[in-house]
Each structure stands twice: as C-alpha cells, then as structure tokens.
PDB file of C-alpha atoms in Angstrom:
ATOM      1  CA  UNK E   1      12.328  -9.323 -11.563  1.00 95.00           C
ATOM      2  CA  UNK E   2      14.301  -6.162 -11.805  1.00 97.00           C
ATOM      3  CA  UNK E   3      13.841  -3.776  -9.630  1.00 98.00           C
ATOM      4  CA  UNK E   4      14.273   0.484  -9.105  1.00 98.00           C
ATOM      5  CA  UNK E   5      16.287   2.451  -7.411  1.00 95.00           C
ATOM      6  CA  UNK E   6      15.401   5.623  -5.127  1.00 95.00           C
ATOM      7  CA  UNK E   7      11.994   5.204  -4.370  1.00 97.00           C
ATOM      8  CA  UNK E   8      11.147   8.011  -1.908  1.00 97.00           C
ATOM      9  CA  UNK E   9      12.465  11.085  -4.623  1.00 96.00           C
ATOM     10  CA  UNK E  10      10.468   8.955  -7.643  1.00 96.00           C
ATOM     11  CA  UNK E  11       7.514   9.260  -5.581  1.00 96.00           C
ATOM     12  CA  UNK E  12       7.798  12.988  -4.317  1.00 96.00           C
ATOM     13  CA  UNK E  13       7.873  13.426  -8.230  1.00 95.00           C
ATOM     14  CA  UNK E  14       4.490  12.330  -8.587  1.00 94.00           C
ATOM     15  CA  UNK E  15       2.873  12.372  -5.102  1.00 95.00           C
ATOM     16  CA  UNK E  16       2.285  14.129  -2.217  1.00 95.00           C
ATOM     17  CA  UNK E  17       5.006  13.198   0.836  1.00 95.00           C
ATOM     18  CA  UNK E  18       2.590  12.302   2.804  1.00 92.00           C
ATOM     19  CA  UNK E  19       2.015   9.069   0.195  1.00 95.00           C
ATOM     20  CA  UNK E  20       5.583   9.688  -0.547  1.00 96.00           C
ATOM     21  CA  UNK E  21       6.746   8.578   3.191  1.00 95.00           C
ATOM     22  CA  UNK E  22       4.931   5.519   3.272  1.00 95.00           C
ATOM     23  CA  UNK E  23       4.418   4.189   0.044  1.00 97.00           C
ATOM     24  CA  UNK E  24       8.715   4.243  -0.673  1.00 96.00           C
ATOM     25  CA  UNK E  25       9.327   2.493   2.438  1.00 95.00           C
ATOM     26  CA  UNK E  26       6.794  -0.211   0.976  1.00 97.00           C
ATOM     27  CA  UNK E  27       8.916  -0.197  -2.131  1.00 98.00           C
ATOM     28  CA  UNK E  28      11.775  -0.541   0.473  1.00 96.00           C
ATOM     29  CA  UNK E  29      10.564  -4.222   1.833  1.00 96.00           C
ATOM     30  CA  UNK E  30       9.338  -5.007  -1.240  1.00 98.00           C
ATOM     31  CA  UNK E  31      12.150  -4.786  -3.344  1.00 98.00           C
ATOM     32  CA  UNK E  32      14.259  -7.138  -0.572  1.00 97.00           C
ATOM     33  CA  UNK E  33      11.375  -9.566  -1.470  1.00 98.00           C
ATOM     34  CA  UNK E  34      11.760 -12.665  -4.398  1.00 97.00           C
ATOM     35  CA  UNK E  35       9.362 -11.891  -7.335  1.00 98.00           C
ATOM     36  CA  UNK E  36       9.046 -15.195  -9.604  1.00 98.00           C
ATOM     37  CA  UNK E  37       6.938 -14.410 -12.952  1.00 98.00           C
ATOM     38  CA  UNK E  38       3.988 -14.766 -13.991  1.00 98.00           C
ATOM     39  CA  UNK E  39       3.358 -11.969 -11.406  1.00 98.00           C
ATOM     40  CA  UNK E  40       0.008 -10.571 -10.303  1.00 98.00           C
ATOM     41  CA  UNK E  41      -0.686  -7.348  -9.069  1.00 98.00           C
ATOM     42  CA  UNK E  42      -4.522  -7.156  -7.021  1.00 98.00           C
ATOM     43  CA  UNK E  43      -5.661  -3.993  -6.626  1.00 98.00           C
ATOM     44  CA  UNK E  44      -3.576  -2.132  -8.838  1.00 98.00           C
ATOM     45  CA  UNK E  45      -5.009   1.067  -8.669  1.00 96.00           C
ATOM     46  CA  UNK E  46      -3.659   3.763 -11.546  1.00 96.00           C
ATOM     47  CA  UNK E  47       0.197   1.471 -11.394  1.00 97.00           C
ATOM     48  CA  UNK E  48       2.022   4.103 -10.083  1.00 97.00           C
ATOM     49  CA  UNK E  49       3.327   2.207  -7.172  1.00 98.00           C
ATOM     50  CA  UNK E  50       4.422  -0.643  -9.405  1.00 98.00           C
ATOM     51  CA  UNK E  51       5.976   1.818 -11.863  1.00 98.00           C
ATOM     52  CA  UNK E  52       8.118   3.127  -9.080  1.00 98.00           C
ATOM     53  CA  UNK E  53       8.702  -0.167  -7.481  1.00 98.00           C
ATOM     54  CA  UNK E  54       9.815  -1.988 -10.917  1.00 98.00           C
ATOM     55  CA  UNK E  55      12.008  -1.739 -13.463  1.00 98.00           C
ATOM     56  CA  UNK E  56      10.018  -4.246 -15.588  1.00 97.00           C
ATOM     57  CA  UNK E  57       6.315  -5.017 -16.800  1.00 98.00           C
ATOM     58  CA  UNK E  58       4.734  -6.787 -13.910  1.00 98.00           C
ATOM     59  CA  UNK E  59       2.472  -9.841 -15.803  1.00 98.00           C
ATOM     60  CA  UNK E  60      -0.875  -8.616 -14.550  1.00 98.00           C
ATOM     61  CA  UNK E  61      -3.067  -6.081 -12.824  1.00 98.00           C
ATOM     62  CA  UNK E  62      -6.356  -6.327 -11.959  1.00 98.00           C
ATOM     63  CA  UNK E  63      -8.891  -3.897  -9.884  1.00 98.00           C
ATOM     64  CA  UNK E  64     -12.447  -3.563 -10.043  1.00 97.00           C
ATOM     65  CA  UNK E  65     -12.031   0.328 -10.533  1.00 96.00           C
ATOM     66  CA  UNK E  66     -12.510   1.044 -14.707  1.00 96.00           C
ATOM     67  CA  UNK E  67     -11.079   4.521 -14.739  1.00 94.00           C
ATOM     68  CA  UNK E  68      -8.122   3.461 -12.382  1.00 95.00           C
ATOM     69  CA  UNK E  69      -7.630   0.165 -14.941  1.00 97.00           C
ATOM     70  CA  UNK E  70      -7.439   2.627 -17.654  1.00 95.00           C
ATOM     71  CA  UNK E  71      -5.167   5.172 -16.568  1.00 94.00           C
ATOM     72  CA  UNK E  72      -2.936   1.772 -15.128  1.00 96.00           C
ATOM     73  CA  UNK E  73      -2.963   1.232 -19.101  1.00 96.00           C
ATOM     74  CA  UNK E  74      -1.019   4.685 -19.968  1.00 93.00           C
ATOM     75  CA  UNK E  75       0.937   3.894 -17.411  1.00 91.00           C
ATOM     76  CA  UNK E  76       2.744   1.177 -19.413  1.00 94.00           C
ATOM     77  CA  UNK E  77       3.743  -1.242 -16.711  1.00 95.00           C
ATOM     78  CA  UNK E  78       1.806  -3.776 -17.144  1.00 98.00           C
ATOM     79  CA  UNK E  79       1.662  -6.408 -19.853  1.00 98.00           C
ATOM     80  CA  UNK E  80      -1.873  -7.179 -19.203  1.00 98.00           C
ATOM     81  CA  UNK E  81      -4.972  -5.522 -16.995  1.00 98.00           C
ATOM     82  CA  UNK E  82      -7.885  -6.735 -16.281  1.00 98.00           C
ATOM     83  CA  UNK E  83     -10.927  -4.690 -14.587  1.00 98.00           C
ATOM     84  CA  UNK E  84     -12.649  -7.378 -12.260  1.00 98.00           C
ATOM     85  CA  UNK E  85     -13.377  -7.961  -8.772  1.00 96.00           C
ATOM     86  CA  UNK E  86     -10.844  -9.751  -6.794  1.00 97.00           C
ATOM     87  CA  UNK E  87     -13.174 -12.889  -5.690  1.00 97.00           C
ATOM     88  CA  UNK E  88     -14.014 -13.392  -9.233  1.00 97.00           C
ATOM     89  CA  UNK E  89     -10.660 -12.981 -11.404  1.00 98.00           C
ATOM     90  CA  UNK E  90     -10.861 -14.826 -15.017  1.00 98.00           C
ATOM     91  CA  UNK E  91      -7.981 -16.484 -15.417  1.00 98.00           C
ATOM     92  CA  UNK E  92      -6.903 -20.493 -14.624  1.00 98.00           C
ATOM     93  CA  UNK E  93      -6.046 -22.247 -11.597  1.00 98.00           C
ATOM     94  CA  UNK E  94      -1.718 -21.969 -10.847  1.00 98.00           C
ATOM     95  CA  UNK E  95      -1.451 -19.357 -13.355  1.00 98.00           C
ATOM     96  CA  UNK E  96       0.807 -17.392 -11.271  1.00 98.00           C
ATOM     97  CA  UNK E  97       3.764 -17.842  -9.530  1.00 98.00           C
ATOM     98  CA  UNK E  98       3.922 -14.766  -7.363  1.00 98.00           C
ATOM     99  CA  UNK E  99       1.377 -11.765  -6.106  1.00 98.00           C
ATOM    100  CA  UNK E 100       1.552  -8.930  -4.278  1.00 98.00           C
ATOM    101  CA  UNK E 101      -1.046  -6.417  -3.440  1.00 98.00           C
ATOM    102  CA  UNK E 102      -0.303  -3.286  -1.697  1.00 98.00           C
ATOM    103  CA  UNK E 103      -2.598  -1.431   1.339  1.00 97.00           C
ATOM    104  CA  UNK E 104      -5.511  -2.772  -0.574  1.00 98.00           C
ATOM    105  CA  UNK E 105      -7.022  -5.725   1.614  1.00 98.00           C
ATOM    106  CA  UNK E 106      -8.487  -3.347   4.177  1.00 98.00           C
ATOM    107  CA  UNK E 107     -10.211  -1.722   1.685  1.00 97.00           C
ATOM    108  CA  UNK E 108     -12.101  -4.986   0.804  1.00 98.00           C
ATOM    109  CA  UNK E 109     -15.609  -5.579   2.907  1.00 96.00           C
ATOM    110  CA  UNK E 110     -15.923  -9.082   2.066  1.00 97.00           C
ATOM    111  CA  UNK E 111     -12.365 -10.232   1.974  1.00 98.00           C
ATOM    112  CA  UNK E 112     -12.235 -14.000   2.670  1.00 98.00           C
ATOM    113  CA  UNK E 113     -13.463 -14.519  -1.241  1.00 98.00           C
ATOM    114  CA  UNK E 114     -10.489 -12.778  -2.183  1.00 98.00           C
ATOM    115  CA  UNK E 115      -7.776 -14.413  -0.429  1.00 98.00           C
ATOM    116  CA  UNK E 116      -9.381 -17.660  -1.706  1.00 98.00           C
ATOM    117  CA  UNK E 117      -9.022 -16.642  -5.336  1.00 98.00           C
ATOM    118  CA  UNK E 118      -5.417 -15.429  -4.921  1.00 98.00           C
ATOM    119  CA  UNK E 119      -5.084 -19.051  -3.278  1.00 98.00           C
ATOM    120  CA  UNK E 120      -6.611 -20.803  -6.147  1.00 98.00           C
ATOM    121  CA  UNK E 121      -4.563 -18.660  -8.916  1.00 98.00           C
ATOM    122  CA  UNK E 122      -1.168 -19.143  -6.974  1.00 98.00           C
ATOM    123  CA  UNK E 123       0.890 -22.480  -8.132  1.00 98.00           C
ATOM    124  CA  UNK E 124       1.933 -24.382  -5.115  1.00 98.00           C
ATOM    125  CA  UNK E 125       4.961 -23.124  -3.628  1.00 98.00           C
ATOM    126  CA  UNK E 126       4.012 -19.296  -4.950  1.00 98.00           C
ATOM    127  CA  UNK E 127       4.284 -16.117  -2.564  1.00 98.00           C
ATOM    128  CA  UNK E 128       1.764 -13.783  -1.794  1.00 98.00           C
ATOM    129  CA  UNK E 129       3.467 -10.488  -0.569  1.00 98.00           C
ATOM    130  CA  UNK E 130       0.819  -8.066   1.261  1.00 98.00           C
ATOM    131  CA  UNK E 131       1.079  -5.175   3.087  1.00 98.00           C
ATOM    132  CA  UNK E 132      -1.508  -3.721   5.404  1.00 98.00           C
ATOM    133  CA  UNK E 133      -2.113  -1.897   8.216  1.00 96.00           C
ATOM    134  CA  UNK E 134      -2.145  -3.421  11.860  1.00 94.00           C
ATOM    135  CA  UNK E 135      -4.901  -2.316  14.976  1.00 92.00           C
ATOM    136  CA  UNK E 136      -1.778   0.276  15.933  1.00 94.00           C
ATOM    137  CA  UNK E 137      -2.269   2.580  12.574  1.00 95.00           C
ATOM    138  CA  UNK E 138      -5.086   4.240  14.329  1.00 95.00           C
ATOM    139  CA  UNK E 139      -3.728   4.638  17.645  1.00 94.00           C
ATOM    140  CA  UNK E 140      -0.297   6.611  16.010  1.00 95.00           C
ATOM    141  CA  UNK E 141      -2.832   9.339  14.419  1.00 95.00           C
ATOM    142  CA  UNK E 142      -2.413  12.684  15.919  1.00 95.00           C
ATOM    143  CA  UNK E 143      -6.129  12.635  16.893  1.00 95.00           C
ATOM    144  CA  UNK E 144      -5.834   9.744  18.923  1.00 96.00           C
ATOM    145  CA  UNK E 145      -2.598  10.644  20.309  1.00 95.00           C
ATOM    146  CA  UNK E 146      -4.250  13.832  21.730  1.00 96.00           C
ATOM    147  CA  UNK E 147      -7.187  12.822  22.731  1.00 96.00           C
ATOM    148  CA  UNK E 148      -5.386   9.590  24.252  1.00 95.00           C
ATOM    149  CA  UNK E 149      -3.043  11.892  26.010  1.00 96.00           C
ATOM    150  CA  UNK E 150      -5.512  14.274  27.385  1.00 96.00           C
ATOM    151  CA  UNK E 151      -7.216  11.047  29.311  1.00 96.00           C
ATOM    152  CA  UNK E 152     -10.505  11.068  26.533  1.00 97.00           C
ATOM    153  CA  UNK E 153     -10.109   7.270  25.897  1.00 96.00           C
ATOM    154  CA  UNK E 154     -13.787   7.257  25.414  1.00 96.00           C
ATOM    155  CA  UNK E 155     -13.800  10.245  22.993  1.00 96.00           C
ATOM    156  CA  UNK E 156     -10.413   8.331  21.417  1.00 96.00           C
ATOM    157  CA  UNK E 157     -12.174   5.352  20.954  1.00 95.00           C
ATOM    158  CA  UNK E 158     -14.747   6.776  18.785  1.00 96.00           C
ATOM    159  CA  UNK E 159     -12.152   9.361  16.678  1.00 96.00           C
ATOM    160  CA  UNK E 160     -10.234   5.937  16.027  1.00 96.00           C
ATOM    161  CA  UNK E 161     -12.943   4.575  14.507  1.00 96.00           C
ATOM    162  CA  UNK E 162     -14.290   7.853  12.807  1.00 96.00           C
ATOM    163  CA  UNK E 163     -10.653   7.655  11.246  1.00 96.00           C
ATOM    164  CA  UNK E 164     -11.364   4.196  10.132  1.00 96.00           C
ATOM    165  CA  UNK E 165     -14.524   5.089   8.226  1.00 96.00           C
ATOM    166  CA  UNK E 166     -13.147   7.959   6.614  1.00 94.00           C
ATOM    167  CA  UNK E 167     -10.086   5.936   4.977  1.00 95.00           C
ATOM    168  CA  UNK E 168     -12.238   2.948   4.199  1.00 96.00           C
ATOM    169  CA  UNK E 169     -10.583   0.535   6.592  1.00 97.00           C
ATOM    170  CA  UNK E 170     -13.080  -2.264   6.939  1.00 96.00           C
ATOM    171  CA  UNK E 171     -10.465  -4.984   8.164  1.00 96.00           C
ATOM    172  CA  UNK E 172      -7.684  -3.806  10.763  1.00 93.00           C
ATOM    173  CA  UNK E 173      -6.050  -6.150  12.849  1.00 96.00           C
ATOM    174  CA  UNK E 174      -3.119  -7.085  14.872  1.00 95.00           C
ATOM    175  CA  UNK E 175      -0.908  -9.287  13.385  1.00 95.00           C
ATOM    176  CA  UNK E 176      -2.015 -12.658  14.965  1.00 96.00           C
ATOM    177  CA  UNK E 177      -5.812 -11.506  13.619  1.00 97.00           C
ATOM    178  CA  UNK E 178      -3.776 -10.522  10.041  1.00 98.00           C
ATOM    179  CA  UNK E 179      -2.487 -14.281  10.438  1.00 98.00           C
ATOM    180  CA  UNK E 180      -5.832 -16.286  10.747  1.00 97.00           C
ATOM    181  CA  UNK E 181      -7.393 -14.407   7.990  1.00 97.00           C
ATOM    182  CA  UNK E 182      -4.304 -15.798   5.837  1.00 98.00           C
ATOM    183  CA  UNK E 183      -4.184 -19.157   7.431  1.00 98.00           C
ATOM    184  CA  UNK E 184      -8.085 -19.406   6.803  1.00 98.00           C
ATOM    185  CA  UNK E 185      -7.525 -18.887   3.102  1.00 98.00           C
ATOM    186  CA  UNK E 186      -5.213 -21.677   2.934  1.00 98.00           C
ATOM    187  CA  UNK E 187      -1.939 -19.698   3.583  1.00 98.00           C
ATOM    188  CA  UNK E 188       1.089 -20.731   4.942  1.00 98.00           C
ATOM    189  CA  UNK E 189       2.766 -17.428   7.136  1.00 98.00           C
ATOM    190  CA  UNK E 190       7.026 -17.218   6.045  1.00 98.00           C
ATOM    191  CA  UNK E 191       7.677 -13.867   7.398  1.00 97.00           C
ATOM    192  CA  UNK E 192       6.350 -10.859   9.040  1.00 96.00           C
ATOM    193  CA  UNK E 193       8.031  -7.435   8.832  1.00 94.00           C
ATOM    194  CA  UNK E 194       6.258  -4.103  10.629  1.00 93.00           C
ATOM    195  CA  UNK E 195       7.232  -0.591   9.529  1.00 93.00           C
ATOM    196  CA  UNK E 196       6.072   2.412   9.854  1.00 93.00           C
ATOM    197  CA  UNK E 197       6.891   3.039  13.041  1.00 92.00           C
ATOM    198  CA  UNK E 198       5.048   5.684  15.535  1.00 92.00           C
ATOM    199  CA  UNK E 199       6.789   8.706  14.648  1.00 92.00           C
ATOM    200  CA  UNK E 200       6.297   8.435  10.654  1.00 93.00           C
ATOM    201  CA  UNK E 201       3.190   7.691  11.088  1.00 93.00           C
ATOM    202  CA  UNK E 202       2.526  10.420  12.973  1.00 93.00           C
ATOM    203  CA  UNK E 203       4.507  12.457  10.198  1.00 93.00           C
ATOM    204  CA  UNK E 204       2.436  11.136   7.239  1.00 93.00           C
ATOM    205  CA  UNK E 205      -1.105  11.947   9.516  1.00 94.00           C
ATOM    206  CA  UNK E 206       0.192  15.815   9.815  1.00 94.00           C
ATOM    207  CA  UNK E 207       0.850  16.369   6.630  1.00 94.00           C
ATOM    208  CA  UNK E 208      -2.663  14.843   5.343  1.00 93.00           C
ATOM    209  CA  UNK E 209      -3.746  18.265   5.674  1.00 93.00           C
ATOM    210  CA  UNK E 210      -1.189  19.722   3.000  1.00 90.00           C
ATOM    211  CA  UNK E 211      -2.331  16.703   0.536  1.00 92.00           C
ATOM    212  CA  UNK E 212      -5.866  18.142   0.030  1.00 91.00           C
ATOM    213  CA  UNK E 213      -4.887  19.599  -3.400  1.00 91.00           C
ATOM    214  CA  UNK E 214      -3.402  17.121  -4.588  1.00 92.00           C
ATOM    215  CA  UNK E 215      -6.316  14.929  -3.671  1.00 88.00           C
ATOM    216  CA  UNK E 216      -8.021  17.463  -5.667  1.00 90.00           C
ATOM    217  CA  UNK E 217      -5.861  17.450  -8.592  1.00 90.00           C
ATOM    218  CA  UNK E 218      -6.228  13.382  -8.388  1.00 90.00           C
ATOM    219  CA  UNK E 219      -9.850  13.695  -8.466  1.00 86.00           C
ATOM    220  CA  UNK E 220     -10.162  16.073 -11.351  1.00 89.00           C
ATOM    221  CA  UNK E 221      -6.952  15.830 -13.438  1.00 85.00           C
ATOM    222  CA  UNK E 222      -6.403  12.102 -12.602  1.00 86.00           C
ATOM    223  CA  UNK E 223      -2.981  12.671 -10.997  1.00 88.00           C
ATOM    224  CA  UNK E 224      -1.444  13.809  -7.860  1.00 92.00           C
ATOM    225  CA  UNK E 225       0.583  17.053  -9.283  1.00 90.00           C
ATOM    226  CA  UNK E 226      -0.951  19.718 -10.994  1.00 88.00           C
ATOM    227  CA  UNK E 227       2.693  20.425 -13.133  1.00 87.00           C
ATOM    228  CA  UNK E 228       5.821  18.255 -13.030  1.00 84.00           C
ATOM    229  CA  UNK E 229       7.539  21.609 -13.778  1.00 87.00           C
ATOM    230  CA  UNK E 230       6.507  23.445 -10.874  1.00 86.00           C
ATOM    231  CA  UNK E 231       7.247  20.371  -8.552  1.00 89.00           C
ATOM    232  CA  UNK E 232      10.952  20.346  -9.574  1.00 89.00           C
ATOM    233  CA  UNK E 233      11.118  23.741  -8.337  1.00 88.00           C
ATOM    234  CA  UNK E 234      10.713  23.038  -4.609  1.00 89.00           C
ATOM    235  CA  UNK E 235      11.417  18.812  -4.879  1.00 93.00           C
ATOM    236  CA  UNK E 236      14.745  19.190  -3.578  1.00 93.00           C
ATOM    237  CA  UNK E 237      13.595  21.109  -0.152  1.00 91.00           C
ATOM    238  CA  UNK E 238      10.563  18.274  -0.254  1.00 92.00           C
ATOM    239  CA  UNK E 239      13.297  15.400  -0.936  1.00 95.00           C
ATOM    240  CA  UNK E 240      15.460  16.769   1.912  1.00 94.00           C
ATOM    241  CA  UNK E 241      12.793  16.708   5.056  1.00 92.00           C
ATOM    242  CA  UNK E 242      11.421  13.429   3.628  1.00 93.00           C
ATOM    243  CA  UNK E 243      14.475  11.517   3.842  1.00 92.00           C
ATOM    244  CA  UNK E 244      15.997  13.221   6.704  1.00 91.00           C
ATOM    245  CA  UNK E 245      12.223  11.515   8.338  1.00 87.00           C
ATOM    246  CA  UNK E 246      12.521   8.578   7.364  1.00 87.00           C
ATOM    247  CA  UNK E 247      15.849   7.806   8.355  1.00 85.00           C
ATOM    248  CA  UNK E 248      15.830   9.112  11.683  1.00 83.00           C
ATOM    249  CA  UNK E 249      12.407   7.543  12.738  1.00 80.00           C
ATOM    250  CA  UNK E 250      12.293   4.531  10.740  1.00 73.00           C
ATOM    251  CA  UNK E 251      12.926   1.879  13.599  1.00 67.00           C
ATOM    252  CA  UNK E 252      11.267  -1.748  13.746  1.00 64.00           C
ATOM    253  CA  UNK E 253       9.214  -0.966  17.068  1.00 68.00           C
ATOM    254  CA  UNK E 254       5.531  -1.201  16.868  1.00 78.00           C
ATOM    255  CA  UNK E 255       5.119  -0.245  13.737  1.00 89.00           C
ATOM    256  CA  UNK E 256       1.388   0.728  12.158  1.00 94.00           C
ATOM    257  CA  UNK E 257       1.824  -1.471   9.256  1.00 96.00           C
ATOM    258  CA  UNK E 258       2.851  -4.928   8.355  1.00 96.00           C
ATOM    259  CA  UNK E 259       4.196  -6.704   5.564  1.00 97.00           C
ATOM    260  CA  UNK E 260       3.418 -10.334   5.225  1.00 98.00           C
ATOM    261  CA  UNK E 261       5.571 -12.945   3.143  1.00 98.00           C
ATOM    262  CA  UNK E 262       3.061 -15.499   2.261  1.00 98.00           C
ATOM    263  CA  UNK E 263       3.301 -18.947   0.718  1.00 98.00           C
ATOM    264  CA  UNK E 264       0.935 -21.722  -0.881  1.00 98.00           C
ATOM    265  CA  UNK E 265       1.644 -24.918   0.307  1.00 96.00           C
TER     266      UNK E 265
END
C-alpha cells in the first residue's frame, strides 16, 4: 500500500489545526506501519483521514453513520463502503488481511462485540492498527491542568470527566487496560507507540475554541472549510505555527494517545 506525503499541510487544507495537529501525526505512525490488502477501514467516518493518509483505494470502509458513508463515497477512496455497525459487519470470516481504525474505539459503548468481529474478519497472521486515546488525554486538557494546578483535584476530577462526556469517550484507559481489552478479543499485542505528548495536546485543547466554525460549517455544509479559496489565503501562516508545534513538542514522553500494532494469531 502506497502511501502520501505531507500530511499536516493536506490536512490544514481541509481541517481545522486543531484536527490538523493530531490527526497528521496519526498519519505519521501510520504510514511507518505494513498495510497488506484486502484492507479494512472501521469507522471510516466521511474518508478524509484515509484520503490524506493514502495514495491508493483502501478495500473497505464501513461505519454505522449513513450520511458520513455517503459523503466517504464522493470521497473516492474507497473501493467499497458499507453502512453497518461494527459488531455486525456482512462480510466472511479471513476476508481481510489488515485493519485499521482511527480514534474511533472510544467512541463505541459496547465495544467487546466489535473487537470480536474485527477478530473473526482478520486472516490469521493479519494486523489490526488502532489508535486511541490513553487515561492521560484528559489530564493534558487545559481545564484540568488549571484546575489540577490550582489544588481543585476534586473539582478536576469531575471537569475530566465532564470532558469525557462531551467528546463521547466511553472507553479510556491506560495502556495495560487498552491491552486486556485487545487480549480479551483474541489479540496478540506487537507494538505500542504513544504520541501526542503533553504540550500538543495542550495545543490542540486551546485551539478547540477557534474550531467552532468549522464545526459549524461540518454540520451544515458537510465539510470543515467554508471555501478552499479563502483558506489558501492564510494556509501558509496556519502551515508555519503548526509545524513549528509539532516539531518542537512532539517527544515520546507520556503521551495522551496510543497507537497499537495488533496481530491475530
């Protein structure tokens, strides 16, 4: 599988940084990572991280989300998409060799089904590539940070999980918690790579607040920019502070998320 090239300016063209930051440094690890075909892609959302991350139709993408399935479809990256839930996908036992799915498993209520079903569709010897966020993500907010620093551990206890809620994070844990869950399912652990380190994520929760339209613009226009035009005007002062971020914070120590490398035995 072929992959792109300069993921953190293909994303400011199409996202706010905030997304930007993290979501290129996914593409980052990812695209170090061995992707055999058939490929699947759970929880593809609209495709625009694997349209970044690739330089090829990924085999298949499934989410449970109809309108985010069919805007995935104009997207043109995938060679076939399939709106279902992710216990219940219709296709046969060891039809794929590799999967992936991207900040998407803590967004999943019931989520031992799920792993199951990636289990069962995997042949033996496939890799399961998922990224997610560890117990730290909520501790690097700036909320928590303040209130943490100002000696409110009570008051930061409930902000963290206030912060939880409001993102949708139903499973968060550290990365021996992120193992069982995998090893339950029938997963074998290869690797385990953290990023997203304090600082950046500390970054990407400040600049939430300058996302709001383009939440906006996602929610009513079905993408993150209002005009492609009007981004290029100020991309390259956007392009600048993002990387200059990224590569003076991105270290390996305690970072909020994780990426996990793994295999069916």
């Amino acid at each position: 599988m072929r992959f792109n090239q300069n993921f953190l300016h293909r994303y400011l063209r199409q996202a706010p940084m905030a997304l930007a930051i993290e979501r290129s440094l996914e593409c980052e690890l990812l695209s170090q990572q061995s992707f055999v075909r058939p490929i699947l892609d759970l929880g593809c959302g609209d495709g625009l991280f694997a349209s970044i991350l690739f330089a090829e139709n990924v085999d298949t993408g499934i989410d449970a989300d109809r309108e985010e399935v069919e805007r995935a479809r104009r997207c043109g990256t995938y060679k076939e998409l399939i709106t279902c839930g992710g216990d219940r996908i219709p296709k046969d036992d060891e039809s794929y060799n590799t999967a992936f799915s991207n900040s998407v498993l803590e967004h999943i209520p019931d989520l031992d089904p799920v792993l199951r079903e990636v289990n069962r569709l995997l042949a033996p010897g496939g890799r399961f590539y998922v990224t997610v966020p560890t117990d730290r993500f909520e501790f690097y907010s700036a909320g928590a940070r303040l209130l943490h620093g100002l000696g409110l551990n009570g008051l930061a206890k409930r902000y963290r999980a206030l912060y939880n809620r409001i993102w949708r994070h139903y499973n968060v844990y550290d990365k021996a918690g992120w193992q069982a869950r995998f090893q339950m399912a029938g997963f074998k652990v290869v690797d385990v790579h953290s990023y997203d380190p304090p600082a950046i994520c500390l970054i990407n929760d400040l600049l939430v607040p300058l996302a709001l339209p383009s939440l906006l613009f996602k929610k009513i226009l079905h993408r993150w920019i209002i005009s492609a035009t009007l981004r290029r005007l100020y991309l390259g002062a956007v392009y600048g502070f993002a990387r200059w971020a990224t590569r003076r914070f991105d270290t390996d120590q305690g970072g909020g998320l994780i990426l996990f490398h793994l295999t069916k035995p």
